[in-house]
Amino acid sequence: MAKIDVSAMTTLSNRVSEAFKSLRANIEFCGKDQRVIAITSCTPNEGKSSVSMNLAASLAETGKRVMLIDADLRKAVLLGKLGISERILGLTNFLAGQCQLNDVICKTNYLTLDLILAGPVPPNPAELLGSQTFGKLIEHLRNYYDYVIIDTPPLGSVIDGAVIAKICDGIAIVVASNTVSYRFVQKIQEQLERTDCKILGVILNMVDMSGNSYYGKYYGKYYGKYEKEKL
């Protein structure tokens, strides 16, 4: 069983770390029945993989047993972001019957966080993700882990995310600020509603927190006032 240092993706500034703690709290308040959670986006490069990793790490920091699955089989990025150069068996190897589950579970430097990487790009990703084998895998992991976080492909590009959503308790959409239109996000929402998977909400990512932006001015003013009152 390989062990992976995920520090490259989980070393955050205090402000970003607090944002993920808030996201963690929101996920926990969704209820105990929301344990298998998919993370998707509308388009590529909106940061969903980084959000998935840091949400999983934040949950693990509280002592929860967490499994993070990279199910973006067409264009997995976790392997590169984590700086892994050696060959590691992944989800596609398991779903194709080439290995056992223990062969693809990687331990991390977080005591209660495990990881399954995507593996080699298959010719039939949607079929693998819609297979009984994948469904049984998720049910098996549900019995062992407190949370299963699944990083899925962007729904605006391929159908894989909707296929995965059907067997999840809930799904959250990562939206990069000033990147996609409201109308496009609405279409993604409508697509997810047809899967009967509960939409937990939208995670606004890549927000400009500088003083020149609306968010920077608003939150800077708010937190500045809070610190002054606290003192």
Short mmCIF file of C-alpha atoms in Angstrom, two decimals:
data_model
loop_
_atom_site.label_atom_id
_atom_site.label_comp_id
_atom_site.label_asym_id
_atom_site.label_seq_id
_atom_site.Cartn_x
_atom_site.Cartn_y
_atom_site.Cartn_z
CA MET A 1 0.00 0.00 0.00
CA ALA A 2 1.65 3.24 -1.17
CA LYS A 3 1.92 6.30 1.06
CA ILE A 4 1.58 9.76 -0.48
CA ASP A 5 2.53 13.15 0.96
CA VAL A 6 -0.32 15.51 0.02
CA SER A 7 1.33 18.61 1.52
CA ALA A 8 1.82 20.09 -1.95
CA MET A 9 -1.95 20.59 -2.21
CA THR A 10 -2.91 21.17 1.43
CA THR A 11 -0.46 23.85 2.62
CA LEU A 12 -2.72 26.91 2.68
CA SER A 13 -2.73 30.49 3.88
CA ASN A 14 -4.71 31.22 7.04
CA ARG A 15 -7.51 32.84 5.05
CA VAL A 16 -7.90 29.89 2.67
CA SER A 17 -7.61 27.40 5.53
CA GLU A 18 -10.47 29.16 7.32
CA ALA A 19 -12.54 29.02 4.13
CA PHE A 20 -12.14 25.24 3.99
CA LYS A 21 -13.06 24.93 7.67
CA SER A 22 -16.28 26.80 6.85
CA LEU A 23 -16.89 24.49 3.89
CA ARG A 24 -16.26 21.49 6.15
CA ALA A 25 -18.78 22.79 8.68
CA ASN A 26 -21.36 23.33 5.95
CA ILE A 27 -20.87 19.76 4.72
CA GLU A 28 -21.24 18.41 8.25
CA PHE A 29 -24.44 20.42 8.78
CA CYS A 30 -25.94 18.79 5.67
CA GLY A 31 -26.61 15.77 7.88
CA LYS A 32 -25.19 12.37 8.72
CA ASP A 33 -26.79 10.85 5.64
CA GLN A 34 -24.60 13.02 3.36
CA ARG A 35 -21.45 10.91 3.44
CA VAL A 36 -20.65 10.09 -0.20
CA ILE A 37 -20.12 13.47 -1.84
CA ALA A 38 -19.17 14.24 -5.42
CA ILE A 39 -17.36 17.44 -6.38
CA THR A 40 -17.78 18.71 -9.94
CA SER A 41 -17.49 21.92 -11.94
CA CYS A 42 -18.91 23.39 -15.13
CA THR A 43 -15.66 23.62 -17.08
CA PRO A 44 -12.03 22.50 -16.67
CA ASN A 45 -9.57 24.56 -14.63
CA GLU A 46 -12.05 25.81 -12.03
CA GLY A 47 -10.07 24.17 -9.20
CA LYS A 48 -12.37 21.28 -8.32
CA SER A 49 -9.51 18.83 -7.72
CA SER A 50 -7.79 21.20 -5.29
CA VAL A 51 -11.12 21.82 -3.56
CA SER A 52 -11.73 18.06 -3.31
CA MET A 53 -8.30 17.42 -1.81
CA ASN A 54 -8.49 20.24 0.71
CA LEU A 55 -12.05 19.41 1.74
CA ALA A 56 -11.00 15.79 2.32
CA ALA A 57 -7.94 16.90 4.31
CA SER A 58 -10.02 19.33 6.38
CA LEU A 59 -12.49 16.58 7.27
CA ALA A 60 -9.60 14.25 8.17
CA GLU A 61 -8.15 16.89 10.51
CA THR A 62 -11.18 16.41 12.77
CA GLY A 63 -10.46 12.68 13.09
CA LYS A 64 -13.02 11.58 10.50
CA ARG A 65 -12.04 8.63 8.31
CA VAL A 66 -12.01 9.99 4.76
CA MET A 67 -11.50 8.44 1.33
CA LEU A 68 -10.75 10.72 -1.62
CA ILE A 69 -11.31 9.18 -5.06
CA ASP A 70 -9.99 10.76 -8.24
CA ALA A 71 -12.74 9.70 -10.66
CA ASP A 72 -11.78 12.16 -13.41
CA LEU A 73 -10.65 9.28 -15.58
CA ARG A 74 -10.27 11.30 -18.77
CA LYS A 75 -8.00 14.05 -17.44
CA ALA A 76 -6.81 13.31 -13.92
CA VAL A 77 -4.65 16.05 -12.38
CA LEU A 78 -4.03 14.85 -8.82
CA LEU A 79 -1.07 12.69 -9.85
CA GLY A 80 0.72 15.69 -11.35
CA LYS A 81 -0.28 18.13 -8.62
CA LEU A 82 1.07 15.78 -5.97
CA GLY A 83 4.36 15.38 -7.84
CA ILE A 84 4.10 11.60 -8.16
CA SER A 85 6.41 10.21 -10.83
CA GLU A 86 6.34 6.47 -10.12
CA ARG A 87 3.67 4.16 -11.49
CA ILE A 88 0.77 3.71 -9.06
CA LEU A 89 -2.24 1.51 -9.70
CA GLY A 90 -5.50 3.43 -9.71
CA LEU A 91 -9.27 3.30 -10.06
CA THR A 92 -9.29 2.19 -13.70
CA ASN A 93 -7.01 -0.75 -12.88
CA PHE A 94 -9.42 -1.90 -10.17
CA LEU A 95 -12.58 -1.39 -12.24
CA ALA A 96 -11.02 -3.28 -15.15
CA GLY A 97 -10.31 -6.26 -12.85
CA GLN A 98 -6.54 -5.91 -13.07
CA CYS A 99 -5.92 -5.72 -9.32
CA GLN A 100 -7.48 -5.88 -5.86
CA LEU A 101 -8.86 -2.93 -3.88
CA ASN A 102 -5.94 -2.93 -1.45
CA ASP A 103 -3.61 -2.45 -4.41
CA VAL A 104 -5.11 0.95 -5.26
CA ILE A 105 -5.68 2.46 -1.80
CA CYS A 106 -2.91 4.90 -0.89
CA LYS A 107 -2.25 6.12 2.64
CA THR A 108 -1.38 9.81 3.07
CA ASN A 109 0.47 11.91 5.63
CA TYR A 110 -2.95 12.53 7.21
CA LEU A 111 -3.58 9.63 9.57
CA THR A 112 -7.26 9.19 8.61
CA LEU A 113 -7.14 10.24 4.94
CA ASP A 114 -6.78 7.62 2.20
CA LEU A 115 -6.62 8.20 -1.53
CA ILE A 116 -7.45 6.31 -4.73
CA LEU A 117 -5.87 7.87 -7.82
CA ALA A 118 -7.47 7.65 -11.26
CA GLY A 119 -5.03 5.30 -12.98
CA PRO A 120 -4.38 5.10 -16.74
CA VAL A 121 -6.90 6.69 -19.14
CA PRO A 122 -9.37 3.97 -20.25
CA PRO A 123 -11.17 3.78 -23.61
CA ASN A 124 -14.57 3.59 -21.85
CA PRO A 125 -14.60 5.84 -18.75
CA ALA A 126 -18.39 6.36 -18.60
CA GLU A 127 -19.00 2.61 -18.81
CA LEU A 128 -16.53 1.89 -16.01
CA LEU A 129 -18.06 4.55 -13.75
CA GLY A 130 -21.56 3.30 -14.49
CA SER A 131 -20.67 -0.32 -13.82
CA GLN A 132 -21.87 -2.47 -10.94
CA THR A 133 -18.25 -2.80 -9.85
CA PHE A 134 -17.98 0.94 -9.20
CA GLY A 135 -21.33 0.97 -7.41
CA LYS A 136 -20.28 -1.92 -5.17
CA LEU A 137 -16.95 -0.20 -4.49
CA ILE A 138 -18.71 2.93 -3.21
CA GLU A 139 -21.04 0.87 -1.01
CA HIS A 140 -18.04 -0.99 0.41
CA LEU A 141 -16.18 2.24 1.18
CA ARG A 142 -19.33 3.73 2.73
CA ASN A 143 -19.20 0.99 5.39
CA TYR A 144 -15.60 1.81 6.33
CA TYR A 145 -15.19 5.58 5.96
CA ASP A 146 -17.08 8.49 7.52
CA TYR A 147 -16.84 10.42 4.24
CA VAL A 148 -16.10 9.45 0.65
CA ILE A 149 -15.20 12.49 -1.47
CA ILE A 150 -15.25 11.89 -5.25
CA ASP A 151 -13.51 14.26 -7.64
CA THR A 152 -15.53 14.03 -10.88
CA PRO A 153 -15.02 15.43 -14.41
CA PRO A 154 -16.57 18.82 -15.33
CA LEU A 155 -20.23 18.33 -16.20
CA GLY A 156 -20.09 20.87 -18.99
CA SER A 157 -17.63 18.65 -20.85
CA VAL A 158 -18.68 15.01 -20.34
CA ILE A 159 -21.50 13.00 -18.77
CA ASP A 160 -19.27 11.12 -16.28
CA GLY A 161 -20.10 13.41 -13.35
CA ALA A 162 -23.84 12.78 -13.75
CA VAL A 163 -23.21 9.02 -13.90
CA ILE A 164 -21.29 9.19 -10.62
CA ALA A 165 -23.87 11.48 -8.99
CA LYS A 166 -26.54 8.77 -9.25
CA ILE A 167 -24.83 6.72 -6.52
CA CYS A 168 -23.81 9.65 -4.30
CA ASP A 169 -25.64 11.21 -1.36
CA GLY A 170 -24.94 14.71 -2.59
CA ILE A 171 -22.93 16.81 -5.00
CA ALA A 172 -21.34 20.26 -4.85
CA ILE A 173 -20.46 22.42 -7.86
CA VAL A 174 -17.19 24.36 -7.91
CA VAL A 175 -17.58 27.62 -9.83
CA ALA A 176 -14.57 29.85 -10.52
CA SER A 177 -15.31 33.54 -10.05
CA ASN A 178 -15.84 35.49 -13.29
CA THR A 179 -15.32 32.36 -15.40
CA VAL A 180 -18.71 30.90 -16.33
CA SER A 181 -22.10 32.50 -16.91
CA TYR A 182 -25.09 32.18 -14.63
CA ARG A 183 -26.99 30.54 -17.49
CA PHE A 184 -24.32 27.86 -17.90
CA VAL A 185 -24.36 27.05 -14.18
CA GLN A 186 -28.14 26.82 -14.37
CA LYS A 187 -27.88 24.24 -17.18
CA ILE A 188 -25.49 22.17 -15.06
CA GLN A 189 -27.94 22.40 -12.17
CA GLU A 190 -30.77 21.18 -14.39
CA GLN A 191 -28.63 18.28 -15.60
CA LEU A 192 -27.86 17.24 -12.01
CA GLU A 193 -31.50 17.47 -10.97
CA ARG A 194 -32.29 14.72 -13.46
CA THR A 195 -29.96 12.36 -11.56
CA ASP A 196 -32.00 12.72 -8.33
CA CYS A 197 -28.76 13.46 -6.47
CA LYS A 198 -29.09 16.16 -3.84
CA ILE A 199 -27.31 19.38 -4.85
CA LEU A 200 -25.57 20.55 -1.68
CA GLY A 201 -24.60 23.94 -3.08
CA VAL A 202 -22.06 25.91 -5.06
CA ILE A 203 -18.45 26.50 -3.96
CA LEU A 204 -17.22 29.84 -5.28
CA ASN A 205 -13.52 29.47 -6.06
CA MET A 206 -10.66 31.69 -7.26
CA VAL A 207 -12.16 34.84 -5.76
CA ASP A 208 -9.98 37.93 -5.95
CA MET A 209 -9.61 38.96 -2.31
CA SER A 210 -7.50 42.04 -3.03
CA GLY A 211 -8.75 45.43 -1.94
CA ASN A 212 -9.54 46.32 -5.55
CA SER A 213 -12.27 43.70 -5.91
CA TYR A 214 -15.82 43.68 -4.57
CA TYR A 215 -15.11 40.64 -2.40
CA GLY A 216 -11.81 42.05 -1.21
CA LYS A 217 -13.41 45.34 -0.17
CA TYR A 218 -16.42 43.66 1.47
CA TYR A 219 -14.56 40.99 3.43
CA GLY A 220 -11.63 43.25 4.22
CA LYS A 221 -14.04 45.77 5.72
CA TYR A 222 -15.98 43.08 7.58
CA TYR A 223 -13.00 41.31 9.11
CA GLY A 224 -11.26 44.58 9.84
CA LYS A 225 -14.31 45.70 11.83
CA TYR A 226 -14.47 42.32 13.59
CA GLU A 227 -10.83 42.46 14.67
CA LYS A 228 -11.29 46.00 15.94
CA GLU A 229 -14.32 45.04 18.01
CA LYS A 230 -12.59 41.93 19.34
CA LEU A 231 -9.64 43.99 20.58
#
